[in-house]
Short mmCIF file of C-alpha atoms and ligand atoms in Angstrom, two decimals:
data_model
loop_
_atom_site.label_atom_id
_atom_site.label_comp_id
_atom_site.label_asym_id
_atom_site.label_seq_id
_atom_site.Cartn_x
_atom_site.Cartn_y
_atom_site.Cartn_z
CA MET A 1 -42.36 -10.26 -168.50
CA VAL A 2 -42.74 -10.40 -172.05
CA SER A 3 -44.20 -7.57 -174.13
CA ASN A 4 -46.98 -7.00 -175.56
CA ILE A 5 -47.28 -7.06 -179.41
CA LYS A 6 -50.41 -5.98 -181.35
CA ILE A 7 -53.02 -6.60 -184.11
CA SER A 8 -52.85 -3.45 -186.06
CA ARG A 9 -54.47 -4.03 -189.21
CA ILE A 10 -56.27 -7.14 -190.41
CA SER A 11 -56.34 -6.72 -194.62
CA VAL A 12 -58.48 -9.47 -196.52
CA TYR A 13 -58.09 -10.95 -199.57
CA GLN A 14 -60.46 -13.08 -201.56
CA VAL A 15 -59.32 -14.96 -204.95
CA THR A 16 -61.20 -17.50 -207.45
CA LEU A 17 -59.26 -20.48 -207.20
CA PRO A 18 -59.46 -22.45 -210.46
CA LEU A 19 -59.65 -26.10 -210.37
CA GLU A 20 -57.50 -27.57 -213.42
CA HIS A 21 -60.00 -31.31 -213.64
CA PRO A 22 -63.21 -29.46 -212.91
CA TYR A 23 -64.23 -32.43 -209.73
CA ARG A 24 -67.37 -34.21 -209.57
CA LEU A 25 -68.25 -36.26 -205.82
CA SER A 26 -70.84 -38.27 -203.71
CA GLY A 27 -72.34 -39.46 -206.43
CA GLY A 28 -71.75 -36.95 -208.61
CA ARG A 29 -73.95 -34.82 -206.79
CA LEU A 30 -72.08 -32.29 -205.94
CA TYR A 31 -69.81 -30.49 -208.87
CA PHE A 32 -67.00 -28.16 -208.71
CA ASP A 33 -64.70 -25.75 -211.36
CA LYS A 34 -63.46 -24.03 -208.97
CA LEU A 35 -63.39 -22.70 -205.71
CA ASP A 36 -63.92 -19.17 -203.92
CA SER A 37 -61.18 -18.46 -200.89
CA THR A 38 -60.62 -15.67 -198.86
CA ILE A 39 -56.68 -15.21 -197.28
CA VAL A 40 -55.59 -12.77 -194.36
CA ALA A 41 -53.01 -10.99 -193.23
CA ILE A 42 -52.41 -9.61 -189.85
CA ASP A 43 -50.14 -6.81 -189.08
CA THR A 44 -48.87 -6.17 -186.14
CA ASP A 45 -47.36 -3.02 -184.56
CA GLU A 46 -43.87 -4.84 -184.52
CA GLY A 47 -44.04 -5.02 -188.28
CA ILE A 48 -44.23 -8.72 -188.36
CA ARG A 49 -47.51 -10.33 -190.39
CA GLY A 50 -49.14 -12.77 -190.62
CA TRP A 51 -50.99 -15.00 -192.97
CA GLY A 52 -54.09 -17.11 -192.71
CA GLU A 53 -56.38 -18.67 -195.16
CA GLY A 54 -59.77 -20.16 -195.34
CA CYS A 55 -61.33 -21.95 -197.95
CA PRO A 56 -64.93 -24.04 -196.96
CA TRP A 57 -64.98 -26.76 -200.72
CA GLY A 58 -67.54 -24.79 -202.81
CA SER A 59 -71.29 -23.89 -200.84
CA THR A 60 -72.68 -27.97 -201.22
CA TYR A 61 -69.46 -30.30 -198.96
CA LEU A 62 -69.91 -28.88 -195.49
CA PRO A 63 -72.45 -25.95 -193.58
CA ALA A 64 -69.95 -23.76 -194.78
CA PHE A 65 -69.59 -21.52 -197.68
CA ALA A 66 -67.59 -18.66 -198.75
CA LYS A 67 -69.09 -15.49 -198.05
CA GLY A 68 -69.90 -17.26 -194.76
CA VAL A 69 -66.15 -17.24 -193.93
CA ARG A 70 -65.40 -13.26 -194.89
CA ALA A 71 -68.80 -11.89 -193.02
CA GLY A 72 -67.75 -13.53 -190.28
CA ILE A 73 -64.03 -11.99 -190.63
CA GLU A 74 -66.14 -8.76 -190.30
CA GLU A 75 -67.51 -9.50 -186.88
CA LEU A 76 -64.65 -10.67 -185.53
CA ALA A 77 -61.85 -8.36 -186.79
CA PRO A 78 -62.83 -5.40 -184.51
CA GLN A 79 -62.78 -7.38 -181.94
CA LEU A 80 -58.88 -9.07 -182.49
CA LEU A 81 -57.12 -5.34 -183.11
CA GLY A 82 -55.05 -4.18 -180.30
CA LEU A 83 -55.13 -8.70 -179.14
CA ASP A 84 -51.46 -9.89 -178.37
CA PRO A 85 -51.84 -12.61 -181.70
CA ARG A 86 -49.17 -14.45 -179.94
CA ARG A 87 -51.60 -15.83 -177.88
CA THR A 88 -53.29 -18.42 -179.65
CA ASP A 89 -55.78 -19.27 -177.77
CA SER A 90 -56.39 -16.38 -175.79
CA ILE A 91 -57.29 -15.00 -179.54
CA TYR A 92 -59.47 -17.77 -179.75
CA ARG A 93 -61.28 -17.82 -177.01
CA THR A 94 -62.27 -13.93 -178.11
CA MET A 95 -63.56 -15.36 -181.01
CA ASP A 96 -65.72 -18.30 -179.64
CA ILE A 97 -66.96 -15.31 -177.38
CA ALA A 98 -67.58 -12.50 -180.16
CA LEU A 99 -69.27 -14.70 -182.61
CA PRO A 100 -69.78 -18.86 -180.90
CA GLY A 101 -69.67 -21.53 -183.08
CA HIS A 102 -69.25 -21.02 -186.84
CA PRO A 103 -65.57 -23.28 -186.99
CA TYR A 104 -64.52 -22.43 -190.75
CA ILE A 105 -64.56 -18.60 -190.64
CA LYS A 106 -62.18 -18.73 -187.32
CA SER A 107 -59.90 -21.16 -189.33
CA ALA A 108 -57.59 -18.00 -191.33
CA LEU A 109 -57.32 -15.67 -188.47
CA ASP A 110 -56.52 -18.62 -186.37
CA MET A 111 -54.37 -19.45 -189.23
CA ALA A 112 -52.31 -15.35 -189.37
CA CYS A 113 -51.99 -16.29 -186.07
CA TRP A 114 -49.98 -18.89 -185.48
CA ASP A 115 -47.79 -17.26 -188.55
CA ILE A 116 -46.96 -14.55 -186.37
CA LEU A 117 -46.07 -16.63 -183.37
CA GLY A 118 -43.65 -18.88 -185.46
CA LYS A 119 -42.41 -15.65 -187.04
CA ALA A 120 -41.97 -13.79 -183.99
CA THR A 121 -39.97 -17.30 -182.15
CA GLY A 122 -37.84 -17.77 -185.13
CA LEU A 123 -40.01 -21.38 -185.25
CA PRO A 124 -41.58 -24.05 -187.75
CA LEU A 125 -45.10 -24.29 -186.99
CA CYS A 126 -44.25 -27.62 -186.43
CA GLU A 127 -41.89 -27.20 -184.07
CA LEU A 128 -45.02 -24.87 -181.97
CA PHE A 129 -47.22 -28.07 -182.50
CA GLY A 130 -45.41 -30.32 -180.72
CA GLY A 131 -41.64 -30.96 -182.63
CA ARG A 132 -40.57 -31.60 -185.86
CA LEU A 133 -40.79 -35.72 -186.96
CA ASN A 134 -38.33 -36.30 -189.06
CA GLN A 135 -40.77 -38.56 -191.55
CA PRO A 136 -42.36 -37.50 -194.93
CA ILE A 137 -45.99 -37.06 -194.95
CA ILE A 138 -47.73 -39.39 -197.72
CA ILE A 139 -49.79 -37.26 -200.06
CA GLN A 140 -53.23 -39.16 -201.11
CA ASN A 141 -54.67 -38.56 -204.33
CA SER A 142 -58.33 -36.58 -204.72
CA VAL A 143 -59.80 -38.97 -207.63
CA PRO A 144 -63.28 -37.70 -208.15
CA THR A 145 -66.19 -39.81 -209.11
CA GLY A 146 -66.76 -41.21 -212.77
CA THR A 147 -66.68 -44.54 -215.05
CA PRO A 148 -64.48 -47.23 -213.48
CA GLU A 149 -62.40 -46.06 -216.71
CA GLU A 150 -62.64 -41.91 -216.30
CA MET A 151 -61.18 -42.58 -212.61
CA ILE A 152 -58.82 -44.91 -213.32
CA GLU A 153 -57.65 -42.59 -216.15
CA SER A 154 -57.77 -39.63 -213.37
CA ILE A 155 -55.51 -42.26 -210.64
CA ALA A 156 -52.79 -42.36 -213.42
CA ARG A 157 -52.42 -39.01 -213.40
CA GLY A 158 -51.70 -39.29 -209.91
CA GLN A 159 -49.28 -41.95 -210.35
CA GLN A 160 -46.86 -39.92 -212.66
CA LYS A 161 -46.84 -36.92 -209.62
CA GLY A 162 -45.33 -40.29 -207.04
CA TYR A 163 -48.91 -40.73 -205.18
CA THR A 164 -49.20 -43.66 -203.52
CA ILE A 165 -52.61 -43.65 -201.86
CA HIS A 166 -56.04 -42.31 -203.89
CA THR A 167 -59.14 -40.98 -202.55
CA CYS A 168 -61.95 -42.31 -204.94
CA LYS A 169 -65.57 -40.61 -204.45
CA ILE A 170 -67.47 -42.58 -205.49
CA GLY A 171 -71.69 -42.81 -204.31
CA ALA A 172 -74.12 -43.44 -206.62
CA ASP A 173 -75.74 -46.54 -207.38
CA VAL A 174 -75.02 -49.65 -205.43
CA ALA A 175 -73.73 -51.64 -208.58
CA LYS A 176 -71.94 -48.85 -210.77
CA ASP A 177 -69.92 -48.27 -206.95
CA ILE A 178 -69.66 -51.88 -206.69
CA GLU A 179 -68.07 -51.82 -209.49
CA ARG A 180 -65.49 -48.55 -209.39
CA ILE A 181 -64.89 -50.31 -206.35
CA LYS A 182 -63.69 -53.84 -207.86
CA ALA A 183 -62.22 -51.96 -210.77
CA VAL A 184 -59.58 -48.92 -209.18
CA SER A 185 -58.43 -52.20 -206.82
CA SER A 186 -58.19 -54.31 -209.24
CA TYR A 187 -55.47 -51.80 -211.29
CA LEU A 188 -53.53 -50.48 -208.40
CA SER A 189 -50.20 -52.32 -207.38
CA ALA A 190 -49.25 -53.65 -204.49
CA ASN A 191 -46.91 -50.54 -202.79
CA GLU A 192 -51.18 -48.55 -203.17
CA SER A 193 -53.79 -48.26 -201.56
CA ALA A 194 -57.90 -46.85 -201.91
CA THR A 195 -60.34 -44.90 -199.79
CA PHE A 196 -63.47 -44.83 -201.42
CA ASP A 197 -65.15 -42.28 -199.85
CA VAL A 198 -68.88 -41.35 -200.50
CA ASN A 199 -69.79 -38.03 -199.02
CA ARG A 200 -72.82 -39.07 -197.19
CA ALA A 201 -74.06 -40.46 -200.76
CA TRP A 202 -75.08 -43.67 -199.02
CA LEU A 203 -78.15 -45.05 -197.61
CA VAL A 204 -77.33 -47.27 -194.60
CA ASP A 205 -78.49 -50.49 -197.19
CA GLU A 206 -76.82 -49.50 -199.74
CA ALA A 207 -73.73 -49.09 -197.25
CA MET A 208 -74.96 -52.64 -196.79
CA ARG A 209 -75.05 -53.95 -199.59
CA VAL A 210 -71.83 -52.43 -201.24
CA MET A 211 -69.61 -52.97 -199.15
CA ASN A 212 -70.23 -56.60 -198.22
CA ALA A 213 -69.61 -57.01 -201.70
CA VAL A 214 -66.14 -56.58 -202.40
CA THR A 215 -64.27 -58.21 -199.24
CA ASP A 216 -61.70 -59.59 -200.79
CA ASN A 217 -59.76 -56.44 -199.70
CA ILE A 218 -60.07 -54.66 -195.98
CA ILE A 219 -60.99 -50.83 -197.61
CA TYR A 220 -61.00 -48.26 -195.96
CA PHE A 221 -64.30 -46.38 -196.73
CA GLU A 222 -65.16 -42.82 -195.66
CA GLN A 223 -68.89 -41.23 -194.63
CA PRO A 224 -70.48 -43.87 -195.79
CA CYS A 225 -73.88 -42.26 -194.82
CA GLU A 226 -75.11 -38.28 -193.93
CA THR A 227 -75.18 -38.89 -190.16
CA TYR A 228 -73.30 -39.82 -187.48
CA GLU A 229 -75.73 -42.94 -186.63
CA GLU A 230 -76.29 -44.35 -190.05
CA CYS A 231 -72.36 -44.33 -189.97
CA LEU A 232 -72.51 -45.26 -186.43
CA GLN A 233 -75.34 -48.25 -187.85
CA VAL A 234 -72.54 -49.30 -190.66
CA ARG A 235 -69.93 -49.33 -188.70
CA ARG A 236 -71.17 -52.55 -186.49
CA VAL A 237 -72.04 -54.74 -189.31
CA THR A 238 -69.01 -54.06 -191.49
CA SER A 239 -65.59 -55.56 -191.38
CA HIS A 240 -64.04 -52.49 -193.13
CA PRO A 241 -62.38 -49.91 -191.78
CA ILE A 242 -64.35 -46.48 -191.67
CA ILE A 243 -63.16 -42.93 -191.83
CA LEU A 244 -65.35 -40.17 -190.24
CA ASP A 245 -64.86 -37.03 -191.92
CA GLU A 246 -67.48 -34.47 -192.22
CA CYS A 247 -69.36 -35.74 -189.41
CA ILE A 248 -66.49 -34.60 -187.37
CA GLN A 249 -67.01 -31.42 -186.79
CA ARG A 250 -66.10 -30.08 -182.76
CA TYR A 251 -63.84 -31.92 -180.27
CA GLY A 252 -66.88 -33.58 -178.68
CA ASP A 253 -67.42 -35.28 -182.09
CA ILE A 254 -64.21 -36.39 -181.73
CA VAL A 255 -65.29 -38.02 -178.01
CA ARG A 256 -68.49 -39.83 -179.10
CA ALA A 257 -66.47 -41.37 -181.84
CA ASN A 258 -64.07 -43.24 -179.68
CA ALA A 259 -66.76 -43.94 -177.36
CA ASP A 260 -69.08 -45.69 -179.19
CA ARG A 261 -65.78 -46.97 -181.71
CA ALA A 262 -67.45 -45.50 -184.39
CA CYS A 263 -63.84 -45.11 -186.27
CA GLU A 264 -60.55 -46.86 -187.27
CA ALA A 265 -59.41 -42.91 -188.88
CA ILE A 266 -61.38 -39.43 -189.28
CA GLY A 267 -60.08 -36.57 -191.23
CA LEU A 268 -59.04 -34.26 -190.05
CA LYS A 269 -59.56 -31.09 -191.58
CA ILE A 270 -58.35 -27.85 -190.45
CA GLY A 271 -60.49 -25.67 -191.76
CA ARG A 272 -64.13 -28.12 -190.89
CA VAL A 273 -62.79 -28.12 -187.37
CA GLY A 274 -62.43 -23.95 -186.88
CA GLY A 275 -58.34 -24.03 -187.23
CA LEU A 276 -54.94 -25.10 -186.67
CA THR A 277 -55.60 -23.74 -182.61
CA LYS A 278 -58.83 -26.87 -182.79
CA ALA A 279 -57.40 -29.17 -184.67
CA LYS A 280 -54.55 -29.44 -182.83
CA ARG A 281 -56.52 -30.92 -179.38
CA ILE A 282 -58.03 -33.17 -181.60
CA ARG A 283 -54.91 -34.68 -182.83
CA ASP A 284 -54.03 -34.56 -180.02
CA PHE A 285 -57.13 -36.66 -178.57
CA CYS A 286 -56.27 -38.98 -181.54
CA VAL A 287 -53.14 -39.19 -180.70
CA GLU A 288 -54.04 -40.66 -177.24
CA THR A 289 -56.80 -42.76 -178.68
CA GLY A 290 -55.33 -44.71 -181.13
CA ILE A 291 -57.28 -42.99 -183.97
CA ARG A 292 -55.22 -42.81 -187.40
CA MET A 293 -55.99 -39.10 -188.99
CA ASN A 294 -55.64 -37.80 -192.73
CA ILE A 295 -54.31 -33.98 -191.35
CA GLU A 296 -55.42 -31.66 -194.31
CA GLU A 297 -57.30 -29.11 -195.03
CA THR A 298 -61.21 -28.45 -196.63
CA GLY A 299 -59.06 -26.59 -199.97
CA GLY A 300 -57.92 -24.10 -200.49
CA SER A 301 -53.82 -22.45 -201.91
CA ILE A 302 -50.55 -23.52 -200.62
CA ILE A 303 -51.19 -21.51 -197.76
CA ALA A 304 -53.89 -23.44 -196.32
CA ASP A 305 -51.93 -26.56 -197.25
CA THR A 306 -49.03 -25.90 -195.81
CA GLY A 307 -50.78 -25.24 -192.65
CA ALA A 308 -51.55 -28.59 -192.29
CA VAL A 309 -49.04 -30.14 -193.43
CA HIS A 310 -47.20 -28.01 -190.96
CA LEU A 311 -49.69 -30.56 -188.00
CA ALA A 312 -49.25 -33.93 -189.61
CA GLN A 313 -44.93 -33.03 -189.25
CA ALA A 314 -45.70 -33.04 -185.65
CA THR A 315 -48.29 -35.69 -185.17
CA PRO A 316 -46.15 -38.96 -185.22
CA GLU A 317 -46.23 -41.10 -188.20
CA THR A 318 -47.72 -44.45 -186.22
CA HIS A 319 -51.44 -42.20 -186.11
CA LEU A 320 -50.77 -40.74 -189.80
CA ARG A 321 -52.51 -41.82 -192.70
CA ALA A 322 -52.14 -39.08 -194.87
CA THR A 323 -52.50 -35.44 -195.99
CA TRP A 324 -53.90 -34.07 -199.35
CA LEU A 325 -52.74 -30.58 -200.97
CA CYS A 326 -55.27 -29.22 -203.01
CA HIS A 327 -53.84 -26.72 -204.26
CA ASP A 328 -51.54 -29.21 -205.88
CA MET A 329 -55.39 -29.42 -208.44
CA LEU A 330 -55.64 -25.32 -209.09
CA THR A 331 -54.38 -22.91 -212.35
CA ILE A 332 -53.67 -20.58 -209.67
CA ASP A 333 -50.58 -20.34 -207.11
CA THR A 334 -50.92 -17.58 -204.80
CA ALA A 335 -47.72 -17.88 -202.57
CA THR A 336 -43.99 -19.03 -203.29
CA GLY A 337 -42.67 -21.60 -200.26
CA GLY A 338 -44.96 -23.74 -198.82
CA ALA A 339 -45.70 -27.37 -198.70
CA ARG A 340 -44.86 -28.84 -201.99
CA ASN A 341 -45.45 -32.11 -203.94
CA GLN A 342 -41.98 -34.30 -203.88
CA GLY A 343 -42.57 -37.62 -205.38
CA GLY A 344 -45.96 -37.76 -203.35
CA LYS A 345 -44.49 -37.17 -200.69
CA THR A 346 -44.40 -33.27 -198.56
CA TYR A 347 -42.23 -31.69 -195.34
CA ALA A 348 -43.79 -28.46 -193.54
CA PRO A 349 -40.99 -26.14 -194.51
CA GLU A 350 -38.11 -25.60 -192.11
CA THR A 351 -38.48 -21.45 -192.27
CA PRO A 352 -40.25 -19.43 -189.13
CA GLY A 353 -44.10 -19.34 -189.36
CA LEU A 354 -46.11 -21.32 -192.14
CA GLY A 355 -42.90 -20.53 -194.57
CA VAL A 356 -44.97 -19.11 -197.66
CA GLU A 357 -44.84 -15.86 -199.13
CA PRO A 358 -47.71 -15.08 -200.73
CA LYS A 359 -47.86 -13.50 -203.88
CA LEU A 360 -49.11 -10.04 -203.72
CA ASP A 361 -50.31 -9.15 -207.51
CA VAL A 362 -52.02 -12.99 -207.20
CA LEU A 363 -54.23 -11.99 -203.58
CA GLY A 364 -54.67 -7.99 -206.16
CA GLU A 365 -56.08 -5.33 -203.73
CA ALA A 366 -57.30 -6.10 -199.93
CA ILE A 367 -61.68 -5.81 -200.22
CA ALA A 368 -61.66 -4.95 -196.86
CA VAL A 369 -58.90 -3.71 -194.69
CA TYR A 370 -60.07 -3.37 -190.72
CA GLU A 371 -57.14 -0.68 -188.37
MG1 MG B 401 -63.85 -36.61 -197.45
#
């Protein structure tokens, strides 16, 4: 009989994360110079503390916003006090009953429970997600929309960090996008590759015009249009592989995408799908059905990034494209340890749980405590 451990306190911290370089995406219509992140600490009566982070990419990228995370935690935290945080599925059911939907606000709480499970069992999270695979995790460079020259400058900065996969944000007018794709493609060397991420900006006809104009190379195009149905229409008329990102929000979305043959790969963003518990289920489905994944966070600091890298570290290399380290784009660091860039590659930490130790002076005072 396993004796219970109980959640005794949930503390919430708000941290502003400045971006080193301002960032535009979706044809320039979405602009960001900082992110608003929520970091939670869950304490137990056994003295184990778990950490989690939830950080939407601003308020305009997804139907998610930072104040929503904190309002959601205010709803959910009282429901979790007294429960055993190691029972991650049970905790998740409690959250789904207390507050249906709103997946992104549950991610930080879910992550902190996984951190506690890892610390209680002495295992890094990747071991709990199926077992560590002995592979480096490729990091992709995130390149904001700009002129071809600005985008190449941003790629060059990434190359200096060792990055070989560059996710280039496009989605302005057709002629400019074709120009950007051609300039970037001819700049990259043979061991590098690019994804062109439209972040929903094109209508179907624009997608067809751009994608049919660049058929010399087979290129990954990500989330070309706003809706799933538009992306599916594009998928049916192009030979380029399609990555679905923003429109994969629930398990049912990937089941439908697989049935429709709507994509070859997805962006599996932990926060967007509701945290590590839900992301793991989608990961397992993709492994079974042959869908490649970028496993990464929506945004955030080293705490959030490291959770995603643990899931990637336990995902077969054959099904994994890359991860992305948002914290590498920030001017502050919220924790020691974690999954860092090592020449374009990263690895999940080997210490129990997430393997991060938050810096309390960076976090400041808790803005809310539930006990
Ligand atoms: Mg994307």
